[in-house]
JSON list of C-alpha atoms in Angstrom, two decimals:
[
{"chain": "A", "resi": 1392, "resn": "MET", "atom": "CA", "xyz": [87.07, 103.65, 99.66]},
{"chain": "A", "resi": 1393, "resn": "THR", "atom": "CA", "xyz": [87.37, 102.58, 103.30]},
{"chain": "A", "resi": 1394, "resn": "SER", "atom": "CA", "xyz": [91.17, 102.78, 103.20]},
{"chain": "A", "resi": 1395, "resn": "ILE", "atom": "CA", "xyz": [91.01, 106.31, 101.79]},
{"chain": "A", "resi": 1396, "resn": "ILE", "atom": "CA", "xyz": [88.62, 107.60, 104.45]},
{"chain": "A", "resi": 1397, "resn": "SER", "atom": "CA", "xyz": [90.34, 105.71, 107.27]},
{"chain": "A", "resi": 1398, "resn": "ILE", "atom": "CA", "xyz": [93.62, 107.53, 106.58]},
{"chain": "A", "resi": 1399, "resn": "ILE", "atom": "CA", "xyz": [92.06, 110.79, 107.79]},
{"chain": "A", "resi": 1400, "resn": "SER", "atom": "CA", "xyz": [89.61, 109.29, 110.30]},
{"chain": "A", "resi": 1401, "resn": "CYS", "atom": "CA", "xyz": [91.61, 110.76, 113.20]},
{"chain": "A", "resi": 1402, "resn": "LEU", "atom": "CA", "xyz": [92.22, 113.98, 111.28]},
{"chain": "A", "resi": 1403, "resn": "ARG", "atom": "CA", "xyz": [95.90, 113.05, 111.71]},
{"chain": "A", "resi": 1404, "resn": "TYR", "atom": "CA", "xyz": [95.75, 113.97, 115.40]},
{"chain": "A", "resi": 1405, "resn": "GLU", "atom": "CA", "xyz": [96.99, 110.46, 116.20]},
{"chain": "A", "resi": 1406, "resn": "TYR", "atom": "CA", "xyz": [100.50, 111.56, 115.22]},
{"chain": "A", "resi": 1407, "resn": "SER", "atom": "CA", "xyz": [100.48, 114.19, 117.94]},
{"chain": "A", "resi": 1408, "resn": "ILE", "atom": "CA", "xyz": [100.18, 111.52, 120.65]},
{"chain": "A", "resi": 1409, "resn": "MET", "atom": "CA", "xyz": [103.93, 110.87, 120.48]},
{"chain": "A", "resi": 1410, "resn": "LEU", "atom": "CA", "xyz": [104.93, 114.51, 120.90]},
{"chain": "A", "resi": 1411, "resn": "PRO", "atom": "CA", "xyz": [104.12, 115.70, 124.47]},
{"chain": "A", "resi": 1412, "resn": "GLU", "atom": "CA", "xyz": [106.60, 115.15, 127.27]},
{"chain": "A", "resi": 1413, "resn": "SER", "atom": "CA", "xyz": [103.89, 114.24, 129.79]},
{"chain": "A", "resi": 1414, "resn": "ASN", "atom": "CA", "xyz": [101.61, 111.24, 129.49]},
{"chain": "A", "resi": 1415, "resn": "GLU", "atom": "CA", "xyz": [98.72, 113.38, 130.74]},
{"chain": "A", "resi": 1416, "resn": "ASP", "atom": "CA", "xyz": [98.87, 115.57, 127.65]},
{"chain": "A", "resi": 1417, "resn": "ALA", "atom": "CA", "xyz": [99.27, 112.52, 125.44]},
{"chain": "A", "resi": 1418, "resn": "VAL", "atom": "CA", "xyz": [96.14, 110.93, 126.93]},
{"chain": "A", "resi": 1419, "resn": "ASN", "atom": "CA", "xyz": [94.12, 114.00, 126.00]},
{"chain": "A", "resi": 1420, "resn": "LEU", "atom": "CA", "xyz": [95.46, 113.83, 122.45]},
{"chain": "A", "resi": 1421, "resn": "LEU", "atom": "CA", "xyz": [94.37, 110.19, 122.38]},
{"chain": "A", "resi": 1422, "resn": "GLY", "atom": "CA", "xyz": [90.92, 111.31, 123.49]},
{"chain": "A", "resi": 1423, "resn": "LEU", "atom": "CA", "xyz": [90.96, 114.02, 120.82]},
{"chain": "A", "resi": 1424, "resn": "SER", "atom": "CA", "xyz": [91.81, 111.41, 118.18]},
{"chain": "A", "resi": 1425, "resn": "VAL", "atom": "CA", "xyz": [88.90, 109.23, 119.30]},
{"chain": "A", "resi": 1426, "resn": "LEU", "atom": "CA", "xyz": [86.55, 112.21, 119.09]},
{"chain": "A", "resi": 1427, "resn": "ALA", "atom": "CA", "xyz": [87.80, 112.89, 115.57]},
{"chain": "A", "resi": 1428, "resn": "VAL", "atom": "CA", "xyz": [87.05, 109.28, 114.61]},
{"chain": "A", "resi": 1429, "resn": "LEU", "atom": "CA", "xyz": [83.52, 109.60, 115.98]},
{"chain": "A", "resi": 1430, "resn": "ALA", "atom": "CA", "xyz": [83.01, 112.82, 114.02]},
{"chain": "A", "resi": 1431, "resn": "ILE", "atom": "CA", "xyz": [84.32, 111.39, 110.73]},
{"chain": "A", "resi": 1432, "resn": "THR", "atom": "CA", "xyz": [82.30, 108.20, 111.18]},
{"chain": "A", "resi": 1433, "resn": "GLY", "atom": "CA", "xyz": [79.17, 110.19, 111.98]},
{"chain": "A", "resi": 1434, "resn": "PHE", "atom": "CA", "xyz": [79.74, 112.32, 108.90]},
{"chain": "A", "resi": 1435, "resn": "THR", "atom": "CA", "xyz": [80.50, 109.37, 106.61]},
{"chain": "A", "resi": 1436, "resn": "ALA", "atom": "CA", "xyz": [77.37, 107.36, 107.41]},
{"chain": "A", "resi": 1437, "resn": "PRO", "atom": "CA", "xyz": [74.71, 109.83, 106.17]},
{"chain": "A", "resi": 1438, "resn": "VAL", "atom": "CA", "xyz": [76.85, 110.94, 103.20]},
{"chain": "A", "resi": 1439, "resn": "VAL", "atom": "CA", "xyz": [77.33, 107.37, 101.96]},
{"chain": "A", "resi": 1440, "resn": "TRP", "atom": "CA", "xyz": [73.65, 106.58, 102.55]},
{"chain": "A", "resi": 1441, "resn": "TYR", "atom": "CA", "xyz": [72.35, 109.71, 100.83]},
{"chain": "A", "resi": 1442, "resn": "PHE", "atom": "CA", "xyz": [74.67, 109.44, 97.82]},
{"chain": "A", "resi": 1443, "resn": "LYS", "atom": "CA", "xyz": [74.51, 105.66, 97.57]},
{"chain": "A", "resi": 1444, "resn": "ALA", "atom": "CA", "xyz": [73.04, 105.62, 94.07]},
{"chain": "A", "resi": 1445, "resn": "GLN", "atom": "CA", "xyz": [75.52, 108.20, 92.79]},
{"chain": "A", "resi": 1446, "resn": "ILE", "atom": "CA", "xyz": [78.46, 106.23, 94.20]},
{"chain": "A", "resi": 1447, "resn": "VAL", "atom": "CA", "xyz": [77.27, 103.03, 92.56]},
{"chain": "A", "resi": 1448, "resn": "ASP", "atom": "CA", "xyz": [76.79, 104.79, 89.21]},
{"chain": "A", "resi": 1449, "resn": "LEU", "atom": "CA", "xyz": [80.12, 106.63, 89.39]},
{"chain": "A", "resi": 1450, "resn": "LEU", "atom": "CA", "xyz": [82.06, 103.45, 90.10]},
{"chain": "A", "resi": 1451, "resn": "ASN", "atom": "CA", "xyz": [80.01, 101.36, 87.68]},
{"chain": "A", "resi": 1452, "resn": "ALA", "atom": "CA", "xyz": [79.74, 98.76, 90.45]},
{"chain": "A", "resi": 1453, "resn": "PRO", "atom": "CA", "xyz": [76.13, 97.80, 91.27]},
{"chain": "A", "resi": 1454, "resn": "GLN", "atom": "CA", "xyz": [77.38, 94.83, 93.32]},
{"chain": "A", "resi": 1455, "resn": "ILE", "atom": "CA", "xyz": [78.65, 97.10, 96.10]},
{"chain": "A", "resi": 1456, "resn": "GLU", "atom": "CA", "xyz": [75.28, 98.72, 96.81]},
{"chain": "A", "resi": 1457, "resn": "ASN", "atom": "CA", "xyz": [74.34, 96.16, 99.47]},
{"chain": "A", "resi": 1458, "resn": "TYR", "atom": "CA", "xyz": [77.68, 96.63, 101.23]},
{"chain": "A", "resi": 1459, "resn": "LEU", "atom": "CA", "xyz": [77.93, 100.42, 101.34]},
{"chain": "A", "resi": 1460, "resn": "TRP", "atom": "CA", "xyz": [76.50, 100.54, 104.86]},
{"chain": "A", "resi": 1461, "resn": "LEU", "atom": "CA", "xyz": [79.67, 98.78, 106.05]},
{"chain": "A", "resi": 1462, "resn": "VAL", "atom": "CA", "xyz": [81.87, 101.73, 105.12]},
{"chain": "A", "resi": 1463, "resn": "SER", "atom": "CA", "xyz": [81.19, 103.53, 108.42]},
{"chain": "A", "resi": 1464, "resn": "PRO", "atom": "CA", "xyz": [81.95, 100.51, 110.68]},
{"chain": "A", "resi": 1465, "resn": "PHE", "atom": "CA", "xyz": [85.20, 99.95, 108.79]},
{"chain": "A", "resi": 1466, "resn": "VAL", "atom": "CA", "xyz": [86.18, 103.60, 109.14]},
{"chain": "A", "resi": 1467, "resn": "PHE", "atom": "CA", "xyz": [85.35, 103.53, 112.86]},
{"chain": "A", "resi": 1468, "resn": "VAL", "atom": "CA", "xyz": [87.37, 100.43, 113.79]},
{"chain": "A", "resi": 1469, "resn": "ASN", "atom": "CA", "xyz": [90.29, 101.44, 111.57]},
{"chain": "A", "resi": 1470, "resn": "GLY", "atom": "CA", "xyz": [90.37, 104.94, 113.05]},
{"chain": "A", "resi": 1471, "resn": "ILE", "atom": "CA", "xyz": [90.23, 103.73, 116.65]},
{"chain": "A", "resi": 1472, "resn": "PHE", "atom": "CA", "xyz": [93.01, 101.26, 115.92]},
{"chain": "A", "resi": 1473, "resn": "LEU", "atom": "CA", "xyz": [95.20, 104.03, 114.46]},
{"chain": "A", "resi": 1474, "resn": "ALA", "atom": "CA", "xyz": [94.82, 106.10, 117.63]},
{"chain": "A", "resi": 1475, "resn": "LEU", "atom": "CA", "xyz": [95.41, 103.15, 119.96]},
{"chain": "A", "resi": 1476, "resn": "ASN", "atom": "CA", "xyz": [98.43, 102.06, 117.94]},
{"chain": "A", "resi": 1477, "resn": "GLN", "atom": "CA", "xyz": [100.08, 105.46, 118.40]},
{"chain": "A", "resi": 1478, "resn": "TRP", "atom": "CA", "xyz": [99.46, 105.35, 122.14]},
{"chain": "A", "resi": 1479, "resn": "ASN", "atom": "CA", "xyz": [100.89, 101.82, 122.23]},
{"chain": "A", "resi": 1480, "resn": "SER", "atom": "CA", "xyz": [103.99, 103.04, 120.35]},
{"chain": "A", "resi": 1481, "resn": "ARG", "atom": "CA", "xyz": [104.40, 105.79, 122.92]},
{"chain": "A", "resi": 1482, "resn": "THR", "atom": "CA", "xyz": [104.31, 103.31, 125.80]},
{"chain": "A", "resi": 1483, "resn": "LYS", "atom": "CA", "xyz": [106.66, 100.93, 123.87]},
{"chain": "A", "resi": 1484, "resn": "LEU", "atom": "CA", "xyz": [104.65, 97.84, 124.81]},
{"chain": "A", "resi": 1485, "resn": "PHE", "atom": "CA", "xyz": [104.81, 96.18, 121.42]},
{"chain": "A", "resi": 1486, "resn": "LYS", "atom": "CA", "xyz": [103.75, 92.77, 122.71]},
{"chain": "A", "resi": 1487, "resn": "ARG", "atom": "CA", "xyz": [100.24, 94.15, 122.98]},
{"chain": "A", "resi": 1488, "resn": "LEU", "atom": "CA", "xyz": [100.27, 95.03, 119.29]},
{"chain": "A", "resi": 1489, "resn": "SER", "atom": "CA", "xyz": [101.62, 91.62, 118.32]},
{"chain": "A", "resi": 1490, "resn": "PHE", "atom": "CA", "xyz": [98.88, 89.87, 120.28]},
{"chain": "A", "resi": 1491, "resn": "SER", "atom": "CA", "xyz": [96.21, 92.01, 118.64]},
{"chain": "A", "resi": 1492, "resn": "ARG", "atom": "CA", "xyz": [97.61, 91.28, 115.16]},
{"chain": "A", "resi": 1493, "resn": "VAL", "atom": "CA", "xyz": [97.62, 87.53, 115.79]},
{"chain": "A", "resi": 1494, "resn": "SER", "atom": "CA", "xyz": [94.08, 87.70, 117.13]},
{"chain": "A", "resi": 1495, "resn": "SER", "atom": "CA", "xyz": [93.03, 89.65, 114.06]},
{"chain": "A", "resi": 1496, "resn": "SER", "atom": "CA", "xyz": [94.52, 87.11, 111.64]},
{"chain": "A", "resi": 1497, "resn": "VAL", "atom": "CA", "xyz": [92.91, 84.16, 113.42]},
{"chain": "A", "resi": 1498, "resn": "SER", "atom": "CA", "xyz": [89.48, 85.79, 113.64]},
{"chain": "A", "resi": 1499, "resn": "THR", "atom": "CA", "xyz": [89.60, 86.99, 110.02]},
{"chain": "A", "resi": 1500, "resn": "THR", "atom": "CA", "xyz": [90.44, 83.55, 108.67]},
{"chain": "A", "resi": 1501, "resn": "ALA", "atom": "CA", "xyz": [87.99, 81.74, 110.93]},
{"chain": "A", "resi": 1502, "resn": "THR", "atom": "CA", "xyz": [85.12, 84.10, 110.05]},
{"chain": "A", "resi": 1503, "resn": "GLN", "atom": "CA", "xyz": [85.79, 83.88, 106.33]},
{"chain": "A", "resi": 1504, "resn": "ILE", "atom": "CA", "xyz": [85.90, 80.08, 106.43]},
{"chain": "A", "resi": 1505, "resn": "LEU", "atom": "CA", "xyz": [82.74, 79.76, 108.50]},
{"chain": "A", "resi": 1506, "resn": "LEU", "atom": "CA", "xyz": [80.78, 82.22, 106.37]},
{"chain": "A", "resi": 1507, "resn": "GLY", "atom": "CA", "xyz": [82.12, 80.64, 103.20]},
{"chain": "A", "resi": 1508, "resn": "ILE", "atom": "CA", "xyz": [80.94, 77.21, 104.31]},
{"chain": "A", "resi": 1509, "resn": "SER", "atom": "CA", "xyz": [77.54, 78.45, 105.45]},
{"chain": "A", "resi": 1510, "resn": "GLU", "atom": "CA", "xyz": [76.77, 80.48, 102.29]},
{"chain": "A", "resi": 1511, "resn": "ARG", "atom": "CA", "xyz": [75.20, 78.71, 99.34]},
{"chain": "A", "resi": 1512, "resn": "PRO", "atom": "CA", "xyz": [76.35, 79.90, 96.87]},
{"chain": "A", "resi": 1513, "resn": "PRO", "atom": "CA", "xyz": [79.40, 81.67, 98.33]},
{"chain": "A", "resi": 1514, "resn": "THR", "atom": "CA", "xyz": [79.35, 85.46, 98.01]},
{"chain": "A", "resi": 1515, "resn": "SER", "atom": "CA", "xyz": [81.59, 88.39, 98.84]},
{"chain": "A", "resi": 1516, "resn": "ALA", "atom": "CA", "xyz": [79.78, 88.87, 102.15]},
{"chain": "A", "resi": 1517, "resn": "GLY", "atom": "CA", "xyz": [81.91, 86.24, 103.88]},
{"chain": "A", "resi": 1518, "resn": "LEU", "atom": "CA", "xyz": [85.18, 87.86, 102.83]},
{"chain": "A", "resi": 1519, "resn": "ILE", "atom": "CA", "xyz": [84.01, 91.34, 103.75]},
{"chain": "A", "resi": 1520, "resn": "GLY", "atom": "CA", "xyz": [82.56, 90.14, 107.04]},
{"chain": "A", "resi": 1521, "resn": "GLY", "atom": "CA", "xyz": [85.78, 88.35, 107.89]},
{"chain": "A", "resi": 1522, "resn": "SER", "atom": "CA", "xyz": [87.82, 91.45, 107.18]},
{"chain": "A", "resi": 1523, "resn": "LEU", "atom": "CA", "xyz": [85.58, 93.57, 109.39]},
{"chain": "A", "resi": 1524, "resn": "ALA", "atom": "CA", "xyz": [85.61, 90.94, 112.14]},
{"chain": "A", "resi": 1525, "resn": "GLY", "atom": "CA", "xyz": [89.40, 90.72, 112.07]},
{"chain": "A", "resi": 1526, "resn": "GLN", "atom": "CA", "xyz": [89.94, 94.48, 112.30]},
{"chain": "A", "resi": 1527, "resn": "SER", "atom": "CA", "xyz": [87.30, 94.75, 115.02]},
{"chain": "A", "resi": 1528, "resn": "VAL", "atom": "CA", "xyz": [88.98, 92.02, 117.07]},
{"chain": "A", "resi": 1529, "resn": "ALA", "atom": "CA", "xyz": [92.38, 93.70, 116.66]},
{"chain": "A", "resi": 1530, "resn": "THR", "atom": "CA", "xyz": [90.94, 97.00, 117.88]},
{"chain": "A", "resi": 1531, "resn": "LEU", "atom": "CA", "xyz": [89.11, 95.40, 120.82]},
{"chain": "A", "resi": 1532, "resn": "VAL", "atom": "CA", "xyz": [92.13, 93.35, 121.89]},
{"chain": "A", "resi": 1533, "resn": "LEU", "atom": "CA", "xyz": [94.54, 96.29, 121.72]},
{"chain": "A", "resi": 1534, "resn": "GLY", "atom": "CA", "xyz": [92.04, 98.62, 123.37]},
{"chain": "A", "resi": 1535, "resn": "GLY", "atom": "CA", "xyz": [91.34, 96.11, 126.13]},
{"chain": "A", "resi": 1536, "resn": "GLN", "atom": "CA", "xyz": [95.02, 95.73, 126.94]},
{"chain": "A", "resi": 1537, "resn": "ILE", "atom": "CA", "xyz": [95.54, 99.48, 126.99]},
{"chain": "A", "resi": 1538, "resn": "TRP", "atom": "CA", "xyz": [92.51, 99.97, 129.25]},
{"chain": "A", "resi": 1539, "resn": "ARG", "atom": "CA", "xyz": [93.78, 97.24, 131.58]},
{"chain": "A", "resi": 1540, "resn": "ASP", "atom": "CA", "xyz": [97.25, 98.76, 131.89]},
{"chain": "A", "resi": 1541, "resn": "ASP", "atom": "CA", "xyz": [96.56, 102.51, 131.62]},
{"chain": "A", "resi": 1542, "resn": "ARG", "atom": "CA", "xyz": [93.01, 102.86, 132.94]},
{"chain": "A", "resi": 1543, "resn": "SER", "atom": "CA", "xyz": [93.89, 104.93, 136.00]},
{"chain": "A", "resi": 1544, "resn": "LEU", "atom": "CA", "xyz": [96.04, 107.34, 133.96]},
{"chain": "A", "resi": 1545, "resn": "ILE", "atom": "CA", "xyz": [93.33, 107.77, 131.34]},
{"chain": "A", "resi": 1546, "resn": "LYS", "atom": "CA", "xyz": [90.58, 108.37, 133.91]},
{"chain": "A", "resi": 1547, "resn": "LYS", "atom": "CA", "xyz": [92.46, 111.01, 135.88]},
{"chain": "A", "resi": 1548, "resn": "SER", "atom": "CA", "xyz": [93.99, 112.81, 132.88]},
{"chain": "A", "resi": 1549, "resn": "LEU", "atom": "CA", "xyz": [91.13, 113.29, 130.42]},
{"chain": "A", "resi": 1550, "resn": "SER", "atom": "CA", "xyz": [89.95, 116.88, 130.26]},
{"chain": "A", "resi": 1551, "resn": "TRP", "atom": "CA", "xyz": [87.76, 118.67, 127.72]},
{"chain": "A", "resi": 1552, "resn": "ARG", "atom": "CA", "xyz": [89.85, 121.81, 128.15]},
{"chain": "A", "resi": 1553, "resn": "LYS", "atom": "CA", "xyz": [93.14, 120.03, 127.47]},
{"chain": "A", "resi": 1554, "resn": "MET", "atom": "CA", "xyz": [91.67, 118.26, 124.45]},
{"chain": "A", "resi": 1555, "resn": "TYR", "atom": "CA", "xyz": [90.61, 121.62, 123.07]},
{"chain": "A", "resi": 1556, "resn": "GLU", "atom": "CA", "xyz": [94.06, 123.07, 123.74]},
{"chain": "A", "resi": 1557, "resn": "GLY", "atom": "CA", "xyz": [95.63, 120.09, 121.99]},
{"chain": "A", "resi": 1558, "resn": "ALA", "atom": "CA", "xyz": [93.36, 120.54, 118.99]},
{"chain": "A", "resi": 1559, "resn": "VAL", "atom": "CA", "xyz": [94.40, 124.18, 118.68]},
{"chain": "A", "resi": 1560, "resn": "ARG", "atom": "CA", "xyz": [98.09, 123.49, 119.28]},
{"chain": "A", "resi": 1561, "resn": "HIS", "atom": "CA", "xyz": [98.25, 120.80, 116.60]},
{"chain": "A", "resi": 1562, "resn": "ARG", "atom": "CA", "xyz": [95.75, 122.35, 114.20]},
{"chain": "A", "resi": 1563, "resn": "ASN", "atom": "CA", "xyz": [98.19, 122.04, 111.28]},
{"chain": "A", "resi": 1564, "resn": "LEU", "atom": "CA", "xyz": [97.71, 118.28, 111.28]},
{"chain": "A", "resi": 1565, "resn": "PRO", "atom": "CA", "xyz": [94.05, 118.37, 110.12]},
{"chain": "A", "resi": 1566, "resn": "LEU", "atom": "CA", "xyz": [94.47, 121.58, 108.13]},
{"chain": "A", "resi": 1567, "resn": "ILE", "atom": "CA", "xyz": [97.57, 120.59, 106.17]},
{"chain": "A", "resi": 1568, "resn": "ASP", "atom": "CA", "xyz": [98.73, 117.02, 106.74]},
{"chain": "A", "resi": 1569, "resn": "SER", "atom": "CA", "xyz": [95.25, 115.52, 106.29]},
{"chain": "A", "resi": 1570, "resn": "TRP", "atom": "CA", "xyz": [95.06, 116.78, 102.72]},
{"chain": "A", "resi": 1571, "resn": "SER", "atom": "CA", "xyz": [98.45, 115.39, 101.73]},
{"chain": "A", "resi": 1572, "resn": "ALA", "atom": "CA", "xyz": [97.61, 112.02, 103.31]},
{"chain": "A", "resi": 1573, "resn": "LEU", "atom": "CA", "xyz": [94.25, 111.98, 101.55]},
{"chain": "A", "resi": 1574, "resn": "MET", "atom": "CA", "xyz": [95.78, 112.75, 98.16]},
{"chain": "A", "resi": 1575, "resn": "ASN", "atom": "CA", "xyz": [98.45, 110.12, 98.64]},
{"chain": "A", "resi": 1576, "resn": "SER", "atom": "CA", "xyz": [95.86, 107.49, 99.56]},
{"chain": "A", "resi": 1577, "resn": "ILE", "atom": "CA", "xyz": [93.68, 108.41, 96.57]},
{"chain": "A", "resi": 1578, "resn": "SER", "atom": "CA", "xyz": [96.68, 108.11, 94.25]},
{"chain": "A", "resi": 1579, "resn": "TRP", "atom": "CA", "xyz": [97.23, 104.50, 95.36]},
{"chain": "A", "resi": 1580, "resn": "GLN", "atom": "CA", "xyz": [93.57, 103.59, 94.80]},
{"chain": "A", "resi": 1581, "resn": "LEU", "atom": "CA", "xyz": [92.96, 105.64, 91.65]},
{"chain": "A", "resi": 1582, "resn": "PRO", "atom": "CA", "xyz": [93.75, 102.85, 89.16]},
{"chain": "A", "resi": 1583, "resn": "ALA", "atom": "CA", "xyz": [91.14, 100.64, 90.76]},
{"chain": "A", "resi": 1584, "resn": "PHE", "atom": "CA", "xyz": [88.47, 103.32, 90.50]},
{"chain": "A", "resi": 1585, "resn": "LEU", "atom": "CA", "xyz": [89.35, 104.15, 86.90]},
{"chain": "A", "resi": 1586, "resn": "LEU", "atom": "CA", "xyz": [89.32, 100.52, 85.82]},
{"chain": "A", "resi": 1587, "resn": "SER", "atom": "CA", "xyz": [85.95, 100.05, 87.46]},
{"chain": "A", "resi": 1588, "resn": "ALA", "atom": "CA", "xyz": [84.39, 103.19, 86.05]},
{"chain": "A", "resi": 1589, "resn": "PHE", "atom": "CA", "xyz": [85.54, 102.77, 82.44]},
{"chain": "A", "resi": 1590, "resn": "PHE", "atom": "CA", "xyz": [86.18, 99.10, 81.80]},
{"chain": "A", "resi": 1591, "resn": "CYS", "atom": "CA", "xyz": [84.31, 96.74, 84.08]},
{"chain": "A", "resi": 1592, "resn": "SER", "atom": "CA", "xyz": [81.65, 96.34, 86.71]},
{"chain": "A", "resi": 1593, "resn": "CYS", "atom": "CA", "xyz": [83.63, 95.59, 89.83]},
{"chain": "A", "resi": 1594, "resn": "SER", "atom": "CA", "xyz": [82.54, 94.05, 93.08]},
{"chain": "A", "resi": 1595, "resn": "GLY", "atom": "CA", "xyz": [83.25, 95.04, 96.65]},
{"chain": "A", "resi": 1596, "resn": "TRP", "atom": "CA", "xyz": [87.03, 95.12, 96.21]},
{"chain": "A", "resi": 1597, "resn": "LEU", "atom": "CA", "xyz": [86.64, 98.85, 95.58]},
{"chain": "A", "resi": 1598, "resn": "LEU", "atom": "CA", "xyz": [85.17, 99.34, 99.02]},
{"chain": "A", "resi": 1599, "resn": "PHE", "atom": "CA", "xyz": [87.38, 96.88, 100.85]},
{"chain": "A", "resi": 1600, "resn": "PRO", "atom": "CA", "xyz": [90.70, 96.60, 98.98]},
{"chain": "A", "resi": 1601, "resn": "ARG", "atom": "CA", "xyz": [92.25, 94.27, 101.54]},
{"chain": "A", "resi": 1602, "resn": "VAL", "atom": "CA", "xyz": [89.59, 91.67, 100.84]},
{"chain": "A", "resi": 1603, "resn": "PRO", "atom": "CA", "xyz": [90.90, 89.22, 98.21]},
{"chain": "A", "resi": 1604, "resn": "PHE", "atom": "CA", "xyz": [88.24, 89.00, 95.52]},
{"chain": "A", "resi": 1605, "resn": "ALA", "atom": "CA", "xyz": [87.69, 90.54, 92.10]},
{"chain": "A", "resi": 1606, "resn": "PRO", "atom": "CA", "xyz": [85.71, 89.88, 88.93]},
{"chain": "A", "resi": 1607, "resn": "ALA", "atom": "CA", "xyz": [87.38, 88.31, 85.91]},
{"chain": "A", "resi": 1608, "resn": "PRO", "atom": "CA", "xyz": [88.16, 91.53, 83.93]},
{"chain": "A", "resi": 1609, "resn": "TYR", "atom": "CA", "xyz": [89.60, 93.06, 87.09]},
{"chain": "A", "resi": 1610, "resn": "GLU", "atom": "CA", "xyz": [91.57, 89.99, 88.10]},
{"chain": "A", "resi": 1611, "resn": "PHE", "atom": "CA", "xyz": [94.83, 90.88, 86.36]},
{"chain": "A", "resi": 1612, "resn": "TYR", "atom": "CA", "xyz": [95.10, 94.27, 88.06]},
{"chain": "A", "resi": 1613, "resn": "TRP", "atom": "CA", "xyz": [94.18, 92.72, 91.40]},
{"chain": "A", "resi": 1614, "resn": "ARG", "atom": "CA", "xyz": [96.91, 90.10, 91.03]},
{"chain": "A", "resi": 1615, "resn": "ILE", "atom": "CA", "xyz": [99.55, 92.71, 90.23]},
{"chain": "A", "resi": 1616, "resn": "ASN", "atom": "CA", "xyz": [98.37, 94.88, 93.14]},
{"chain": "A", "resi": 1617, "resn": "PHE", "atom": "CA", "xyz": [98.20, 91.97, 95.56]},
{"chain": "A", "resi": 1618, "resn": "THR", "atom": "CA", "xyz": [101.65, 90.58, 94.67]},
{"chain": "A", "resi": 1619, "resn": "GLY", "atom": "CA", "xyz": [103.41, 93.92, 94.26]},
{"chain": "A", "resi": 1620, "resn": "VAL", "atom": "CA", "xyz": [101.84, 96.92, 95.94]},
{"chain": "A", "resi": 1621, "resn": "LEU", "atom": "CA", "xyz": [100.26, 95.36, 99.01]},
{"chain": "A", "resi": 1622, "resn": "PRO", "atom": "CA", "xyz": [103.42, 93.51, 100.19]},
{"chain": "A", "resi": 1623, "resn": "GLU", "atom": "CA", "xyz": [105.34, 96.77, 99.87]},
{"chain": "A", "resi": 1624, "resn": "GLY", "atom": "CA", "xyz": [102.73, 98.48, 102.03]},
{"chain": "A", "resi": 1625, "resn": "VAL", "atom": "CA", "xyz": [102.92, 95.72, 104.62]},
{"chain": "A", "resi": 1626, "resn": "THR", "atom": "CA", "xyz": [106.71, 95.82, 104.89]},
{"chain": "A", "resi": 1627, "resn": "GLY", "atom": "CA", "xyz": [106.64, 99.61, 105.05]},
{"chain": "A", "resi": 1628, "resn": "SER", "atom": "CA", "xyz": [104.07, 99.45, 107.81]},
{"chain": "A", "resi": 1629, "resn": "ILE", "atom": "CA", "xyz": [106.18, 96.96, 109.75]},
{"chain": "A", "resi": 1630, "resn": "ARG", "atom": "CA", "xyz": [109.31, 99.11, 109.42]},
{"chain": "A", "resi": 1631, "resn": "GLY", "atom": "CA", "xyz": [107.39, 102.10, 110.72]},
{"chain": "A", "resi": 1632, "resn": "LYS", "atom": "CA", "xyz": [105.81, 100.47, 113.78]},
{"chain": "A", "resi": 1633, "resn": "PRO", "atom": "CA", "xyz": [108.58, 101.02, 116.35]},
{"chain": "A", "resi": 1634, "resn": "GLN", "atom": "CA", "xyz": [109.27, 104.60, 115.33]},
{"chain": "A", "resi": 1635, "resn": "HIS", "atom": "CA", "xyz": [107.42, 107.83, 114.74]},
{"chain": "A", "resi": 1636, "resn": "PRO", "atom": "CA", "xyz": [107.60, 109.78, 111.45]},
{"chain": "A", "resi": 1637, "resn": "CYS", "atom": "CA", "xyz": [108.11, 113.08, 113.26]}
]
């Protein structure tokens, strides 16, 4: 669920950051992307809270009820990272991204180990918490480096008027591209939702598909997905880092 919502958390405005000739215009598109993340996160939180019971019933997954409140934080940090990553690609300072990825991996593993040791008996909370901690650290590290290097440019360039003009100029991204991205993301996750709804009562893997846990009836699908689909997504993501799809 978080991966589906995160895809459109910037309303696809993050892809417009690479397009302007001037960095001043690009900064305002970065600001527009951050505003879009705030709007989507603010919309997601009450919707998930209000329809919590319906979501649990639809997915046939009562175990995820206690973790639904984490959907909004995941969407927020993922969305901010998407926007910062596009700005980082524009500036071509890929060492900053590498450092943030390493920091994310270390913090994820360390958090999961510590929470796993401290919990008796172990639960999914440690794995979910580690995943959130790792993505949060990656976002903070990348954002901190960008603020350190580009702070003066960001401060002098941000303008509400230019952000509005950018939103109008690139309006096809949220109006058209967001829907295609959303449908594509749903298609990748649809087997998981169908298996949960019709065959088994699944745990938080539905909410946080990058977290490696699954109940016994779901284990075979998870293994196939983890060994086949996820590595393909990782390699595709790596190939796409230095270049822009437009």
